[in-house]
mmCIF file of C-alpha atoms in Angstrom:
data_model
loop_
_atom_site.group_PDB
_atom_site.id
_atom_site.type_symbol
_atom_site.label_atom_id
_atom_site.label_comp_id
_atom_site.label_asym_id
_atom_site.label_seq_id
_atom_site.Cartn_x
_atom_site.Cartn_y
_atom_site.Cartn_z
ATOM 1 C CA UNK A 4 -59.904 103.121 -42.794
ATOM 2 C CA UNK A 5 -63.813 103.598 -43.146
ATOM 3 C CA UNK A 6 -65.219 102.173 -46.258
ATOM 4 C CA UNK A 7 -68.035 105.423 -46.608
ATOM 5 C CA UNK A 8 -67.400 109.013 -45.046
ATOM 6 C CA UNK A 9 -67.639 109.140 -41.416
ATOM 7 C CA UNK A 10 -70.876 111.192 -40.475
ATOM 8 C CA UNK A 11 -71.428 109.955 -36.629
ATOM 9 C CA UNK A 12 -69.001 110.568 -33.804
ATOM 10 C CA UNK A 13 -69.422 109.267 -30.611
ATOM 11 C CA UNK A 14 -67.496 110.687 -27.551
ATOM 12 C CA UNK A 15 -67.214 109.213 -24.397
ATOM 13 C CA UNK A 16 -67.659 111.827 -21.332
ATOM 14 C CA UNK A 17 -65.404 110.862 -18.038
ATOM 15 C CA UNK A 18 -61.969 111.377 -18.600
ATOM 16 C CA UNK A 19 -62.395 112.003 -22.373
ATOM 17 C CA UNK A 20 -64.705 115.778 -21.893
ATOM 18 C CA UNK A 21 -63.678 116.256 -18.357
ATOM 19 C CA UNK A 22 -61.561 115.195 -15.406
ATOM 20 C CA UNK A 23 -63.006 111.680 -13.423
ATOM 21 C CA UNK A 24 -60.922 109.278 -12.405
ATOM 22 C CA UNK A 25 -58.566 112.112 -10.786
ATOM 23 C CA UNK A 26 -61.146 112.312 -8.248
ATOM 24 C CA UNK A 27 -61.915 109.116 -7.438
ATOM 25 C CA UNK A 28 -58.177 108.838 -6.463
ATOM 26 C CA UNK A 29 -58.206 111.844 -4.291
ATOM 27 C CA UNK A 30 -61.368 110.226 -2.504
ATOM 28 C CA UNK A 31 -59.601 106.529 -2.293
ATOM 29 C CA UNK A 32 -56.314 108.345 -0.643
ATOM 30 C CA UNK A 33 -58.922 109.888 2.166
ATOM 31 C CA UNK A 34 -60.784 106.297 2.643
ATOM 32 C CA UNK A 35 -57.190 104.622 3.085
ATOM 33 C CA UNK A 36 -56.848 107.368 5.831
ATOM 34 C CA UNK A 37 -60.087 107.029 7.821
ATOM 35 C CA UNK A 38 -58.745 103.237 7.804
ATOM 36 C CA UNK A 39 -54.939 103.281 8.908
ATOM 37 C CA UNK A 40 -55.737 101.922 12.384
ATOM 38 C CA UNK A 41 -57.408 98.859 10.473
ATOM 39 C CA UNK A 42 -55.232 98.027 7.666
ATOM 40 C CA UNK A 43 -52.452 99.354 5.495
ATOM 41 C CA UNK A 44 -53.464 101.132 2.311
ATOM 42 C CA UNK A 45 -52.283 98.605 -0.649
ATOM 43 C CA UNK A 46 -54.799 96.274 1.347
ATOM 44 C CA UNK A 47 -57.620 98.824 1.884
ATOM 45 C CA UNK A 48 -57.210 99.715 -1.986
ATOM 46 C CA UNK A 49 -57.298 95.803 -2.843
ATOM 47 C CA UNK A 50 -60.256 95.255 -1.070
ATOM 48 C CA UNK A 51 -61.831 98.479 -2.391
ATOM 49 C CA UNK A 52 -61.382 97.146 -5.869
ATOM 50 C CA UNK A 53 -62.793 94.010 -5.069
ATOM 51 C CA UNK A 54 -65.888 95.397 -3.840
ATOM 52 C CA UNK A 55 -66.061 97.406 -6.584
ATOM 53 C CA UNK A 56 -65.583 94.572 -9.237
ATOM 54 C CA UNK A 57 -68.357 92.637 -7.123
ATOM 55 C CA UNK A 58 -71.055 95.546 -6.988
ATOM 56 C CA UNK A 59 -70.658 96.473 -10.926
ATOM 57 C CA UNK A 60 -74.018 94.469 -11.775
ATOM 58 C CA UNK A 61 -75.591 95.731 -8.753
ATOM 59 C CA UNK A 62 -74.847 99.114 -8.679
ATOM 60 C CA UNK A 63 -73.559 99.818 -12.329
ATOM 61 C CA UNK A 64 -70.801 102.779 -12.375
ATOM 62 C CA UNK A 65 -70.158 105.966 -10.718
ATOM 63 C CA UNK A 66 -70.165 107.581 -7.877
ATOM 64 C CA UNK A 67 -72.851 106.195 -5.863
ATOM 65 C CA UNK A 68 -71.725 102.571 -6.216
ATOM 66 C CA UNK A 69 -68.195 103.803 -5.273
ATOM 67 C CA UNK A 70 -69.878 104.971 -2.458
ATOM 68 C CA UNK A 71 -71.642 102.128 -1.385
ATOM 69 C CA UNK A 72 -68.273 99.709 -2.364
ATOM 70 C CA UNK A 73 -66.640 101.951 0.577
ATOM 71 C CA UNK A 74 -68.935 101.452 3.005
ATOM 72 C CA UNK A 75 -68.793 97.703 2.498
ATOM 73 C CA UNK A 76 -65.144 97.566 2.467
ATOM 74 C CA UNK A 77 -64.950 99.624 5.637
ATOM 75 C CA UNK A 78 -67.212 96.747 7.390
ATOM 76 C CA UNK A 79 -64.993 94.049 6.179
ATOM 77 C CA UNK A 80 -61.566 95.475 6.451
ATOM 78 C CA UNK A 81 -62.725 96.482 10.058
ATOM 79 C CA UNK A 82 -64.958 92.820 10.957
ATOM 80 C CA UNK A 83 -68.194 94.727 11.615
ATOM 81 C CA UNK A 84 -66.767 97.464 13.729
ATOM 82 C CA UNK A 85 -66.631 100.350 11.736
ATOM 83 C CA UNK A 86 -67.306 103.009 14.071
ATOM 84 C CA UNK A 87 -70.141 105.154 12.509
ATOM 85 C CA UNK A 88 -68.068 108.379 12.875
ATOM 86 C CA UNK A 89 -66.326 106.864 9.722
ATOM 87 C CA UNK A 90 -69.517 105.820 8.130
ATOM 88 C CA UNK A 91 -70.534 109.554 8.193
ATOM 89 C CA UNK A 92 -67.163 110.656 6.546
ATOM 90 C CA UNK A 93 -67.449 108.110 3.983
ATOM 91 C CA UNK A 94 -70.712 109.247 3.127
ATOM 92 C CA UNK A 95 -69.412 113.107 2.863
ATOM 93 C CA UNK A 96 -66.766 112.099 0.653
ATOM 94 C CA UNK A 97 -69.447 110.547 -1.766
ATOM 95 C CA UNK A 98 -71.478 113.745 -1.203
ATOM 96 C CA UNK A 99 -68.271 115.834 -1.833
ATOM 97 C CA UNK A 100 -67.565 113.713 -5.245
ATOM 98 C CA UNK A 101 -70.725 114.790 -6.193
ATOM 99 C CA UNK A 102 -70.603 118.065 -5.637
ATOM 100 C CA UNK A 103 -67.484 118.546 -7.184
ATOM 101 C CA UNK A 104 -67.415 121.348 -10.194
ATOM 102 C CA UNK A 105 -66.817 120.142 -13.499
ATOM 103 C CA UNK A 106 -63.251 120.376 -15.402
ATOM 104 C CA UNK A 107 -63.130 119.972 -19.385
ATOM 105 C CA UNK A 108 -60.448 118.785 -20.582
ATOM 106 C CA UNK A 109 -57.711 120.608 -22.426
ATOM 107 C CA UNK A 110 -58.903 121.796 -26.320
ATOM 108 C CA UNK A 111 -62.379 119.916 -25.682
ATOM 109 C CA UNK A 112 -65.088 122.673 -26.221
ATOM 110 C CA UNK A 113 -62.908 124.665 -29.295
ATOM 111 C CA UNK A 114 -62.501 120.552 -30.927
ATOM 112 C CA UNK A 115 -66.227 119.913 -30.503
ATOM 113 C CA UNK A 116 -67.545 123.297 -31.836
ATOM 114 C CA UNK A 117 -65.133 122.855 -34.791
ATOM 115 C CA UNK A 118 -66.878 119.836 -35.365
ATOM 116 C CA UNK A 119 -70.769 120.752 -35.180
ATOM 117 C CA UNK A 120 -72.864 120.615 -37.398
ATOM 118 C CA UNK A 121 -70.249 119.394 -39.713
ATOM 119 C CA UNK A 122 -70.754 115.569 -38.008
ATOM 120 C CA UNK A 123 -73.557 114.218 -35.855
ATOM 121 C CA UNK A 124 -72.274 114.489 -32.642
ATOM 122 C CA UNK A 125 -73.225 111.650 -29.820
ATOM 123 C CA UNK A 126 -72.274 111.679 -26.367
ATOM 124 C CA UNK A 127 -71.724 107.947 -25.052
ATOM 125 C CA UNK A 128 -71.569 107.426 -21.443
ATOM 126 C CA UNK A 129 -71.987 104.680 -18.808
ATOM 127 C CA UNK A 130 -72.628 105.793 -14.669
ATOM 128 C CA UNK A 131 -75.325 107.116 -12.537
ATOM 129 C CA UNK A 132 -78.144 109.081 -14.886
ATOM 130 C CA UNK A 133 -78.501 111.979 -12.795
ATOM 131 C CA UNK A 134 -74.456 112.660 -11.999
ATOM 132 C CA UNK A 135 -73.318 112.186 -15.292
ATOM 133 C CA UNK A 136 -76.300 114.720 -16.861
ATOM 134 C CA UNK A 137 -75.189 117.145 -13.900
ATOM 135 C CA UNK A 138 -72.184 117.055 -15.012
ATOM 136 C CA UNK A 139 -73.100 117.573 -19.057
ATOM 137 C CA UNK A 140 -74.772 120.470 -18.110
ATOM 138 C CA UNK A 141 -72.304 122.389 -15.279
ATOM 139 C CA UNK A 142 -69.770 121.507 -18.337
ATOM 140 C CA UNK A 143 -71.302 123.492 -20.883
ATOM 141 C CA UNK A 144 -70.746 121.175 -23.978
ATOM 142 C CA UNK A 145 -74.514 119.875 -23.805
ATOM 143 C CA UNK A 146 -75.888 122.309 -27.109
ATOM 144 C CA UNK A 147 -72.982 120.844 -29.122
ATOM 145 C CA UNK A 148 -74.116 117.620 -29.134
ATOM 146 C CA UNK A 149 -76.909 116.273 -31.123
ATOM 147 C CA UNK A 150 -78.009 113.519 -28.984
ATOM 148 C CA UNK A 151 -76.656 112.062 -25.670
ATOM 149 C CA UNK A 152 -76.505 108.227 -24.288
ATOM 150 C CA UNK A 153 -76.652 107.309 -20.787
ATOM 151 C CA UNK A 154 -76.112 103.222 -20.849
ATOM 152 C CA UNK A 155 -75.137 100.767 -18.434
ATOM 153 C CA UNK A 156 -72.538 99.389 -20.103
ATOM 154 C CA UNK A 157 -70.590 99.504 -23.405
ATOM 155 C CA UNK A 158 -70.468 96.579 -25.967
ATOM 156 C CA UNK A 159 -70.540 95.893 -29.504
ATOM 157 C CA UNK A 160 -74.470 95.852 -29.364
ATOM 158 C CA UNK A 161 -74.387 99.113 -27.568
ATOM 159 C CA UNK A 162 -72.373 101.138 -30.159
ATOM 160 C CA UNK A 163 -74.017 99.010 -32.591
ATOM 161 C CA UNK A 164 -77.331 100.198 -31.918
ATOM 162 C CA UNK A 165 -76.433 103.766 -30.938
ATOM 163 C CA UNK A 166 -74.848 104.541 -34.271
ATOM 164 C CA UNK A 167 -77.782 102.844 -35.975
ATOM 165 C CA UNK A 168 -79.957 104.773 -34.604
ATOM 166 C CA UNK A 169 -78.378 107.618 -35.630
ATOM 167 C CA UNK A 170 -79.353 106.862 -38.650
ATOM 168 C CA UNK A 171 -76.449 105.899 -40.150
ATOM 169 C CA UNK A 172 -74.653 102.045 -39.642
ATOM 170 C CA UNK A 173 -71.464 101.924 -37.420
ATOM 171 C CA UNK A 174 -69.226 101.753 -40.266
ATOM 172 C CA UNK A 175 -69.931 105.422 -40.929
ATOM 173 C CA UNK A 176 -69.125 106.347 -37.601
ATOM 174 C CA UNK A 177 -66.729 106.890 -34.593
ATOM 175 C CA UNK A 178 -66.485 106.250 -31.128
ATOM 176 C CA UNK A 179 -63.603 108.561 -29.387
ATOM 177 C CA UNK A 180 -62.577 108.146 -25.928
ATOM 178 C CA UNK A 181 -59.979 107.254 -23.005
ATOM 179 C CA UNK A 182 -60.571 103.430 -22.124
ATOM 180 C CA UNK A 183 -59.610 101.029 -24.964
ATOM 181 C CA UNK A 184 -61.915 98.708 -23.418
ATOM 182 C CA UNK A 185 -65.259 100.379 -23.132
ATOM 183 C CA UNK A 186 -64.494 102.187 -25.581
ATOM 184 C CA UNK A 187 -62.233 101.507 -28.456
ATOM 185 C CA UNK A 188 -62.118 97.771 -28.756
ATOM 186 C CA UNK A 189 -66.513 97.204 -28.432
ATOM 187 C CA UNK A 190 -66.921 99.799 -31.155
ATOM 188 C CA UNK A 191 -64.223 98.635 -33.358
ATOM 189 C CA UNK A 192 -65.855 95.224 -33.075
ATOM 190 C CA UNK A 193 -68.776 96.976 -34.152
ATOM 191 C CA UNK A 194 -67.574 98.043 -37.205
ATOM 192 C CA UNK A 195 -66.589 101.551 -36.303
ATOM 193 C CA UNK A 196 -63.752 103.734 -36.016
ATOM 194 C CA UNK A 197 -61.923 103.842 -32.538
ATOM 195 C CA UNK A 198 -59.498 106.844 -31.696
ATOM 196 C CA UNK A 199 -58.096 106.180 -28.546
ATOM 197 C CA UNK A 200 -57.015 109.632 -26.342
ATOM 198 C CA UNK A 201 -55.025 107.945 -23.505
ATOM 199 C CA UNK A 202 -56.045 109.759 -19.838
ATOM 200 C CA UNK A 203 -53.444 110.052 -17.291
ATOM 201 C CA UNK A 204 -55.056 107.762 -14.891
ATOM 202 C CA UNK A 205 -57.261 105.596 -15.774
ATOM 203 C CA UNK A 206 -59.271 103.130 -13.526
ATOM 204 C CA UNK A 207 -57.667 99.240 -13.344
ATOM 205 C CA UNK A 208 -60.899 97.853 -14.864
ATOM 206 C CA UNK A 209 -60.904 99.862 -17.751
ATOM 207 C CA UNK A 210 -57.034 98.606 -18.568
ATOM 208 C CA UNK A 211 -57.160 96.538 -22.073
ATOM 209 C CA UNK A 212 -54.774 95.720 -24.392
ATOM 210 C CA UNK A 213 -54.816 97.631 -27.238
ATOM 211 C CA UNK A 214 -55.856 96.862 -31.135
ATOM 212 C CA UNK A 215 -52.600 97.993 -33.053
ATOM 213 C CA UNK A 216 -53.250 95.694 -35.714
ATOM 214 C CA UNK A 217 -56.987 96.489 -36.025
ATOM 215 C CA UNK A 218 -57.167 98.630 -38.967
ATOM 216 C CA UNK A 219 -59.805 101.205 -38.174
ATOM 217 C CA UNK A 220 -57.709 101.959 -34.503
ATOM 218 C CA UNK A 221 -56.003 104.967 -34.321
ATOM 219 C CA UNK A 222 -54.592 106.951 -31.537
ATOM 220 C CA UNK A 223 -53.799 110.450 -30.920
ATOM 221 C CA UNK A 224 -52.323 112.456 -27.567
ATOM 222 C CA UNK A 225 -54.785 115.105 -27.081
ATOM 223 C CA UNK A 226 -58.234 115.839 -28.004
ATOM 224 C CA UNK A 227 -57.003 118.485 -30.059
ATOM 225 C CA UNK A 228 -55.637 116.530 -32.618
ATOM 226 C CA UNK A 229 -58.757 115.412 -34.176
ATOM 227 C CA UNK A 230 -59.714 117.482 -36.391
ATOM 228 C CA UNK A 231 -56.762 116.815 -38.624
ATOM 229 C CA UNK A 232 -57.379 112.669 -38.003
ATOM 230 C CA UNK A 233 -61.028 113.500 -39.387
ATOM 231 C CA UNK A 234 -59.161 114.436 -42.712
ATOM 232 C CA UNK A 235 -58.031 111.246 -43.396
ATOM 233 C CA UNK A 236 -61.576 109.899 -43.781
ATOM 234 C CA UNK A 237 -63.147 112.390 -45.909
#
């Protein structure tokens, strides 16, 4: 439990506001196609995920570096002879991904407008600049939230600043989102709250134990439910 009232909550945005990692399956399942005559798909996906891992502090998150990752696995899986009819698809997936309308999740926009202007409201995201603020604005939620953050990755310094900056230390504040280890467990070891809204699918880097004996975690099934968390710290 907070020690002061919570004034500051921080929402993550993939998977937390809207559907994500749903369609970076969808896109993996067409690569692992366009690659059957090369390799079966458990090892397409394993080498996908290496890449991936590998190209993180090169090409930070989202689409884009998936993109990239999938060209480079395509090269290796096939020993430089990816033919560059494949190459093209690869690049309309990518193109498709980012393209693709927005979907909120289930009792996001009534939660958040509950919520204004009764908290400060921060949007917390990590990814591509320009695809994640497409997708803030195709999604609607962008005038409920009183500032938004675009990072390139989430620590303890990260929410630590944020939520200072907000005016406010991170004690007073908290983070809300699907991945337990970007983040719940970085903004819990900041100090703050972490509500953790488990997503369907969720990508294997994000997996994390979680915190059940951390005293500020808390958990909750939908995004819906909140609200009547929030009562517990007023």
């Amino acid at each position: 439990m907070s020690s002061k009232p919570l004034t500051v909550i921080g929402f993550d945005a993939d998977d937390t506001l809207w559907q994500n990692e749903y369609f970076f399956r969808m896109t993996e399942e067409k690569f692992s196609d366009l690659l059957s005559d090369y390799a079966d798909s458990e090892h397409i996906t394993e080498r996908l995920l290496d890449a991936e891992r590998r190209n993180l502090e090169f090409y930070g998150y989202g689409i884009k570096g998936f993109t990239l990752s999938m060209i480079e696995t395509a090269i290796e899986v096939t020993e430089d002879k990816v033919p560059a009819t494949i190459l093209h698809d690869i690049l309309r997936a990518g193109r498709e991904m980012l393209r693709h309308p927005v979907e909120t999740l289930p009792h996001v926009r009534e939660t958040l407008t509950d919520l204004s202007g009764h908290y400060r409201l921060v949007m917390i995201t990590k990814g591509d600049l320009f695809d994640q603020e497409r997708k803030l604005a195709q999604s609607g939620l962008g005038d409920l939230f009183d500032d938004v953050q675009i990072v390139s990755e989430k620590n303890r310094y990260t929410y630590q600043r944020i939520f200072s900056a907000a005016g406010k230390t991170p004690n007073e504040s908290m983070m809300v989102g699907n991945s337990l280890k970007s983040d719940i467990i970085p903004a819990i070891e900041a100090g703050s709250v972490g509500v953790h809204i488990p997503h369907d699918l969720t990508w294997v880097h994000e997996h994390a134990e979680a915190p059940i004996n951390a005293t500020r975690f808390h958990s909750i099934t939908h995004f819906g439910e909140l609200p009547e968390l929030l009562t517990k710290f007023r």
